[in-house]
């Protein structure tokens, strides 16, 4: 809905809508419903989107949300700051059916292009006023927004807690980045829930934008704002099992070197987007900076070294195809593994406890540990040549064609 600066628009959530039946959750996700709300996995937050609140027979809770899709833009490169946010005013009294700046019972604060309210024990209609402030000098254009009301849950959700950054930038090269969600589920590897997550299409999306563009911060919590204005909206997404638990991996290409970006993860509106939570979810942004030199390239999803997803030493002029570069490293590691595998086969792994080499660990543990070490030393991480030693204390230099230091 477009709204001109200085204009106000009025909306009503009628009393009859309070008696509507509850809707089903909008997202067809394989949630492990035994997960707890304080769990560290991403799945625990998704469960909160599917929960309903208990209310009395005569009243209902009502969730209101507003997402700003567009806002006035600067007409000059020298204009500082952001246009002021929309004002959203509420009234639950029939005596005030046009709430505004000076006459309202509650305000919905809009920050980053998103605002919400949870009204409890609602037994009558709700009146809403949306006012677009006058655009300051140096800005032009209109606002647009999506306003939603529900008796089930927030139509759109934003997670902004201290621990709500559910996406991490693992590494970058000069023009791309590899990012990942946290563990999606805590389910064990042999459970149905685990396999359902690994076998489904990736449900999340990542938006990337230049951190220097301050105007974008006015829309960074809004799904429709991200769709309309984020610089990078496409990435290669895949479900992976790195570190033993399902994660979704994002490979973002087409970035500029030595540039700081914001990465924002979303759960996109579902196909049943008129139901509870159907407007999607946005998580707190994370930041990363691309490398400045052209001596590294990101490799990931290798057939043997499956946990590798980071930048490795390269010469893009000699090996411009990232897939071929990854396979070159991976084949080297796999070839070196073959002798160890043959040696391990000489160990009596499947035998009685009294004949086993160890009761604490088995042959598979040994194989996993060796493979992790081998992949780490044959596929080294890469940093800019120009990086200060103080900024790479976690890395050790390694000379070319020299024996491993370990």
Coordinates of C-alpha atoms in Angstrom, one line a residue:
X1 CA 0.0 0.0 0.0
X2 CA 1.5 3.3 -1.1
X3 CA 1.2 6.4 1.1
X4 CA 2.4 9.9 0.3
X5 CA 4.5 11.9 2.8
X6 CA 2.1 13.8 5.1
X7 CA -0.8 11.5 4.4
X8 CA -2.6 9.3 7.0
X9 CA -4.5 6.1 6.2
X10 CA -7.0 4.4 8.5
X11 CA -7.7 0.6 8.9
X12 CA -10.1 -1.5 11.1
X13 CA -9.7 -5.0 12.5
X14 CA -13.4 -5.8 12.9
X15 CA -14.9 -7.6 15.9
X16 CA -16.2 -10.4 13.8
X17 CA -12.7 -11.4 12.9
X18 CA -12.0 -12.3 16.5
X19 CA -14.4 -15.2 16.2
X20 CA -12.7 -16.7 13.2
X21 CA -11.2 -20.2 13.5
X22 CA -7.5 -20.6 14.3
X23 CA -5.3 -21.2 11.2
X24 CA -2.6 -23.8 10.7
X25 CA 1.0 -22.7 10.7
X26 CA 2.1 -21.5 7.3
X27 CA 5.5 -23.3 7.0
X28 CA 5.7 -26.9 6.1
X29 CA 9.0 -27.5 8.1
X30 CA 10.1 -30.7 9.7
X31 CA 10.1 -29.4 13.3
X32 CA 11.1 -31.5 16.2
X33 CA 8.4 -30.4 18.6
X34 CA 10.2 -31.7 21.6
X35 CA 12.9 -29.0 21.2
X36 CA 13.0 -26.5 24.0
X37 CA 12.6 -22.7 23.6
X38 CA 16.1 -22.1 25.0
X39 CA 17.8 -24.6 22.7
X40 CA 20.7 -23.3 20.7
X41 CA 19.5 -24.7 17.4
X42 CA 17.6 -22.6 14.8
X43 CA 14.7 -25.0 14.9
X44 CA 13.7 -23.9 18.4
X45 CA 12.9 -20.4 17.1
X46 CA 10.9 -21.8 14.2
X47 CA 8.7 -23.7 16.7
X48 CA 7.8 -20.4 18.4
X49 CA 6.3 -19.3 15.0
X50 CA 3.9 -22.3 15.1
X51 CA 2.7 -21.8 18.7
X52 CA -0.7 -20.4 19.6
X53 CA -1.7 -18.5 22.7
X54 CA -4.4 -19.6 25.1
X55 CA -7.2 -17.1 25.5
X56 CA -10.6 -16.9 27.1
X57 CA -13.8 -17.8 25.3
X58 CA -14.9 -14.2 24.9
X59 CA -11.6 -12.5 24.0
X60 CA -8.6 -13.2 21.8
X61 CA -5.0 -12.1 21.5
X62 CA -4.4 -10.0 18.4
X63 CA -1.0 -9.6 16.7
X64 CA -0.4 -6.6 14.5
X65 CA 2.7 -6.2 12.3
X66 CA 3.8 -3.6 9.7
X67 CA 6.6 -4.0 7.2
X68 CA 7.9 -1.0 5.2
X69 CA 8.6 -1.9 1.6
X70 CA 9.7 1.4 0.3
X71 CA 10.7 4.8 1.7
X72 CA 11.8 8.2 0.3
X73 CA 15.3 8.1 -1.0
X74 CA 18.1 10.7 -1.0
X75 CA 18.3 13.0 -4.0
X76 CA 21.9 13.9 -3.4
X77 CA 24.9 11.8 -2.4
X78 CA 25.7 14.3 0.4
X79 CA 22.3 13.8 2.2
X80 CA 23.0 12.2 5.6
X81 CA 20.6 10.1 7.8
X82 CA 17.4 8.3 7.0
X83 CA 13.9 9.5 6.3
X84 CA 11.7 9.4 9.4
X85 CA 9.8 6.2 10.0
X86 CA 6.1 5.7 9.6
X87 CA 3.9 6.4 12.6
X88 CA 1.4 3.7 13.5
X89 CA -1.3 4.5 16.1
X90 CA -3.9 2.2 17.7
X91 CA -7.3 2.7 19.3
X92 CA -9.5 0.1 21.0
X93 CA -12.3 2.6 21.6
X94 CA -15.3 3.1 19.3
X95 CA -15.1 6.8 20.3
X96 CA -11.8 7.1 18.5
X97 CA -11.9 5.4 15.1
X98 CA -9.3 7.6 13.6
X99 CA -6.2 7.4 15.9
X100 CA -3.4 9.9 15.1
X101 CA -0.5 11.6 16.6
X102 CA -2.5 13.4 19.3
X103 CA -5.3 10.8 19.9
X104 CA -4.3 7.2 20.4
X105 CA -4.0 4.5 23.0
X106 CA -0.9 2.8 21.8
X107 CA 1.9 3.4 19.3
X108 CA 3.7 0.7 17.2
X109 CA 7.3 1.7 17.0
X110 CA 8.7 1.1 13.5
X111 CA 12.5 0.4 13.5
X112 CA 14.4 -0.9 10.5
X113 CA 11.2 -1.0 8.5
X114 CA 9.4 -3.3 10.9
X115 CA 7.0 -2.9 13.9
X116 CA 4.6 -5.1 15.8
X117 CA 2.2 -5.2 18.8
X118 CA 0.6 -8.0 20.7
X119 CA -2.8 -6.9 22.1
X120 CA -4.1 -9.2 24.8
X121 CA -7.8 -9.9 25.8
X122 CA -9.2 -8.1 22.8
X123 CA -13.1 -8.3 22.7
X124 CA -13.9 -5.6 20.2
X125 CA -12.7 -3.9 17.0
X126 CA -9.3 -2.3 16.7
X127 CA -8.7 0.9 14.8
X128 CA -5.4 1.7 13.2
X129 CA -3.9 4.9 11.8
X130 CA -0.8 4.8 9.6
X131 CA 0.8 8.3 9.1
X132 CA 3.7 9.0 6.7
X133 CA 5.8 11.9 8.0
X134 CA 6.8 14.7 5.7
X135 CA 10.0 13.9 3.9
X136 CA 12.9 16.2 4.9
X137 CA 14.8 18.3 2.4
X138 CA 17.0 16.1 0.2
X139 CA 14.6 13.2 0.0
X140 CA 11.9 12.3 -2.5
X141 CA 9.5 9.4 -3.2
X142 CA 6.7 7.7 -1.3
X143 CA 6.4 5.1 1.4
X144 CA 4.8 1.7 0.9
X145 CA 4.0 -0.9 3.6
X146 CA 2.3 -4.2 4.4
X147 CA 0.0 -4.2 7.5
X148 CA -1.3 -7.5 8.9
X149 CA -3.5 -8.5 11.8
X150 CA -3.9 -12.1 13.1
X151 CA -5.5 -13.9 16.1
X152 CA -2.9 -16.7 15.6
X153 CA 0.6 -15.2 15.6
X154 CA 2.6 -12.4 14.0
X155 CA 2.2 -12.5 10.3
X156 CA 5.9 -11.4 10.0
X157 CA 8.5 -11.9 12.7
X158 CA 11.8 -10.2 13.5
X159 CA 14.3 -11.9 15.8
X160 CA 16.5 -9.2 17.4
X161 CA 17.8 -10.8 20.7
X162 CA 21.4 -11.0 21.7
X163 CA 21.6 -14.6 20.5
X164 CA 19.3 -14.2 17.5
X165 CA 22.0 -13.8 14.8
X166 CA 21.4 -17.2 13.2
X167 CA 23.8 -16.7 10.3
X168 CA 27.6 -16.7 10.4
X169 CA 30.0 -15.6 7.8
X170 CA 32.6 -18.4 7.7
X171 CA 35.0 -16.9 5.2
X172 CA 35.4 -14.6 2.2
X173 CA 37.6 -14.1 -0.8
X174 CA 37.9 -10.9 -2.9
X175 CA 34.5 -11.3 -4.5
X176 CA 32.4 -13.9 -2.7
X177 CA 31.5 -15.1 0.8
X178 CA 30.4 -18.4 2.4
X179 CA 27.8 -18.2 5.1
X180 CA 26.0 -20.7 7.2
X181 CA 23.1 -21.0 9.6
X182 CA 23.7 -22.3 13.1
X183 CA 22.8 -25.9 13.7
X184 CA 19.2 -26.2 12.5
X185 CA 18.2 -29.0 14.8
X186 CA 19.6 -30.9 17.8
X187 CA 18.0 -34.1 16.6
X188 CA 20.3 -37.2 16.6
X189 CA 21.7 -38.3 13.2
X190 CA 19.6 -41.5 13.1
X191 CA 16.3 -39.8 13.7
X192 CA 13.5 -39.1 11.2
X193 CA 13.6 -35.4 12.0
X194 CA 17.3 -35.2 11.1
X195 CA 16.8 -36.9 7.7
X196 CA 13.8 -34.8 6.9
X197 CA 15.9 -31.6 7.3
X198 CA 18.7 -33.0 5.2
X199 CA 16.4 -34.2 2.4
X200 CA 14.2 -31.1 2.1
X201 CA 14.9 -28.0 -0.1
X202 CA 16.7 -25.2 1.7
X203 CA 14.0 -23.1 3.4
X204 CA 16.1 -20.0 4.1
X205 CA 17.3 -17.1 2.0
X206 CA 20.1 -14.5 2.6
X207 CA 20.1 -10.9 1.5
X208 CA 23.4 -9.0 1.3
X209 CA 23.9 -5.2 1.1
X210 CA 26.8 -2.8 1.3
X211 CA 27.2 -1.7 4.9
X212 CA 28.2 1.8 3.9
X213 CA 24.7 2.4 2.4
X214 CA 23.0 3.8 5.5
X215 CA 19.6 4.2 3.8
X216 CA 19.3 0.5 3.7
X217 CA 19.2 0.3 7.5
X218 CA 15.8 1.8 7.4
X219 CA 14.5 -1.4 5.7
X220 CA 16.8 -4.1 7.1
X221 CA 14.1 -5.7 9.2
X222 CA 11.4 -5.9 6.6
X223 CA 11.1 -8.8 4.2
X224 CA 9.4 -6.8 1.5
X225 CA 12.0 -4.0 2.0
X226 CA 14.8 -6.5 1.6
X227 CA 13.2 -7.9 -1.6
X228 CA 12.9 -4.4 -3.1
X229 CA 16.2 -2.9 -2.1
X230 CA 18.9 -5.4 -1.1
X231 CA 22.0 -5.3 -3.3
X232 CA 22.4 -9.1 -3.6
X233 CA 19.3 -11.3 -3.4
X234 CA 20.5 -14.4 -5.1
X235 CA 22.9 -17.1 -3.7
X236 CA 23.7 -20.8 -4.1
X237 CA 21.9 -22.5 -1.2
X238 CA 22.3 -26.1 0.0
X239 CA 21.6 -28.3 3.0
X240 CA 24.9 -29.7 4.5
X241 CA 26.0 -31.8 7.5
X242 CA 29.1 -30.0 8.7
X243 CA 30.1 -30.6 12.3
X244 CA 27.6 -33.4 12.6
X245 CA 24.4 -31.4 12.4
X246 CA 22.3 -30.0 9.5
X247 CA 23.0 -26.5 8.4
X248 CA 22.1 -24.4 5.4
X249 CA 25.0 -23.1 3.5
X250 CA 24.9 -19.9 1.4
X251 CA 27.5 -19.1 -1.3
X252 CA 27.2 -15.4 -2.3
X253 CA 29.1 -14.2 -5.4
X254 CA 29.5 -11.0 -7.3
X255 CA 30.8 -8.9 -4.3
X256 CA 33.4 -6.1 -4.4
X257 CA 36.8 -6.6 -2.8
X258 CA 37.7 -4.8 0.5
X259 CA 34.0 -4.0 1.2
X260 CA 32.0 -4.5 4.3
X261 CA 28.5 -6.0 3.9
X262 CA 25.5 -6.8 6.0
X263 CA 24.0 -10.3 5.6
X264 CA 20.4 -10.9 6.7
X265 CA 18.7 -14.3 6.8
X266 CA 15.0 -14.7 6.2
X267 CA 12.4 -17.4 6.1
X268 CA 10.5 -16.4 3.0
X269 CA 6.7 -16.1 3.0
X270 CA 5.2 -19.6 2.4
X271 CA 2.9 -20.7 -0.3
X272 CA 0.1 -20.5 2.2
X273 CA 1.0 -16.8 2.9
X274 CA -2.5 -15.9 4.2
X275 CA -2.2 -18.1 7.2
X276 CA -0.5 -17.8 10.6
X277 CA 3.1 -16.6 10.3
X278 CA 2.8 -16.6 6.5
X279 CA 4.6 -13.3 6.1
X280 CA 7.9 -15.0 7.0
X281 CA 10.7 -14.1 9.4
X282 CA 13.8 -12.0 9.5
X283 CA 16.8 -12.6 11.7
X284 CA 19.3 -10.1 13.1
X285 CA 22.0 -9.1 10.6
X286 CA 25.6 -10.2 10.7
X287 CA 28.5 -8.4 9.0
X288 CA 31.6 -9.5 7.0
X289 CA 34.3 -7.9 4.9
X290 CA 35.7 -9.3 1.6
X291 CA 39.4 -9.8 1.2
X292 CA 41.5 -7.2 -0.7
X293 CA 44.1 -9.4 -2.5
X294 CA 43.3 -11.8 -5.2
X295 CA 45.2 -14.8 -3.8
X296 CA 42.3 -16.7 -2.3
X297 CA 39.2 -18.5 -3.5
X298 CA 36.3 -20.2 -1.6
X299 CA 35.8 -23.9 -2.1
X300 CA 32.9 -25.9 -0.6
X301 CA 30.8 -29.1 -1.0
X302 CA 33.8 -31.3 -1.8
X303 CA 33.1 -35.0 -2.3
X304 CA 35.8 -36.2 0.2
X305 CA 36.6 -33.3 2.5
X306 CA 33.0 -32.6 3.2
X307 CA 33.6 -30.2 6.1
X308 CA 35.7 -27.8 4.0
X309 CA 34.0 -24.5 3.3
X310 CA 36.5 -21.7 3.3
X311 CA 39.0 -19.7 1.2
X312 CA 42.1 -21.6 0.0
X313 CA 45.3 -20.4 -1.7
X314 CA 44.8 -20.0 -5.4
X315 CA 45.7 -18.1 -8.5
X316 CA 42.4 -17.1 -10.2
X317 CA 44.3 -16.4 -13.4
X318 CA 45.5 -20.0 -13.6
X319 CA 42.5 -21.7 -12.0
X320 CA 39.4 -19.4 -12.6
X321 CA 36.9 -22.3 -12.1
X322 CA 36.2 -22.6 -8.4
X323 CA 34.7 -26.1 -8.8
X324 CA 37.9 -27.4 -10.5
X325 CA 40.0 -25.8 -7.8
X326 CA 38.1 -27.5 -5.1
X327 CA 38.3 -30.9 -6.8
X328 CA 42.1 -30.4 -7.3
X329 CA 42.6 -30.0 -3.5
X330 CA 40.0 -32.7 -2.7
X331 CA 41.7 -35.4 -5.0
X332 CA 45.0 -34.6 -3.4
X333 CA 43.6 -35.3 0.1
X334 CA 41.7 -38.4 -1.1
X335 CA 44.8 -39.9 -2.7
X336 CA 46.8 -39.4 0.5
X337 CA 44.0 -41.0 2.5
X338 CA 44.1 -44.3 0.7
X339 CA 47.3 -45.6 2.4
X340 CA 45.8 -44.9 5.8
X341 CA 42.6 -46.6 4.9
X342 CA 44.4 -49.8 3.9
X343 CA 46.4 -49.7 7.2
X344 CA 43.2 -49.2 9.2
X345 CA 41.8 -52.3 7.6
X346 CA 44.5 -54.4 9.2
X347 CA 43.1 -53.5 12.7
X348 CA 40.5 -55.9 14.1
X349 CA 37.6 -53.4 14.4
X350 CA 34.7 -55.8 14.5
X351 CA 35.8 -58.1 17.4
X352 CA 35.2 -58.8 21.0
X353 CA 35.8 -56.2 23.7
X354 CA 38.8 -58.1 25.0
X355 CA 40.4 -58.0 21.6
X356 CA 39.7 -54.4 20.6
X357 CA 42.4 -51.8 20.5
X358 CA 40.3 -49.5 22.6
X359 CA 37.1 -49.5 24.5
X360 CA 36.8 -45.8 24.4
X361 CA 37.1 -45.3 20.7
X362 CA 36.4 -47.4 17.7
X363 CA 37.8 -47.6 14.2
X364 CA 35.3 -45.1 12.8
X365 CA 36.4 -42.6 15.4
X366 CA 40.0 -43.1 14.2
X367 CA 39.0 -42.7 10.6
X368 CA 37.0 -39.5 11.2
X369 CA 39.9 -38.0 13.2
X370 CA 42.5 -38.8 10.6
X371 CA 40.3 -37.5 7.8
X372 CA 39.7 -34.2 9.6
X373 CA 43.4 -33.7 10.2
X374 CA 44.3 -34.7 6.6
X375 CA 41.8 -32.3 5.1
X376 CA 43.0 -29.5 7.3
X377 CA 46.6 -29.8 6.4
X378 CA 46.2 -30.6 2.7
X379 CA 43.6 -27.8 2.1
X380 CA 45.0 -24.9 4.1
X381 CA 43.1 -21.7 4.9
X382 CA 44.1 -18.6 3.0
X383 CA 44.4 -14.9 4.0
X384 CA 45.4 -11.8 2.2
X385 CA 49.1 -11.3 1.8
X386 CA 48.6 -7.8 3.0
X387 CA 46.9 -8.8 6.3
X388 CA 48.5 -7.5 9.4
X389 CA 50.1 -10.2 11.6
X390 CA 47.9 -9.0 14.5
X391 CA 44.8 -9.8 12.5
X392 CA 45.8 -13.4 11.7
X393 CA 47.1 -14.7 15.0
X394 CA 44.9 -17.8 14.5
X395 CA 46.9 -18.8 11.4
X396 CA 50.5 -20.0 11.0
X397 CA 52.5 -19.3 7.8
X398 CA 53.5 -22.3 5.7
X399 CA 56.2 -22.3 3.2
X400 CA 55.5 -23.8 -0.2
X401 CA 56.9 -27.3 -0.8
X402 CA 57.9 -27.7 2.8
X403 CA 57.0 -30.5 5.2
X404 CA 54.0 -30.1 7.4
X405 CA 54.8 -28.4 10.7
X406 CA 52.7 -31.0 12.5

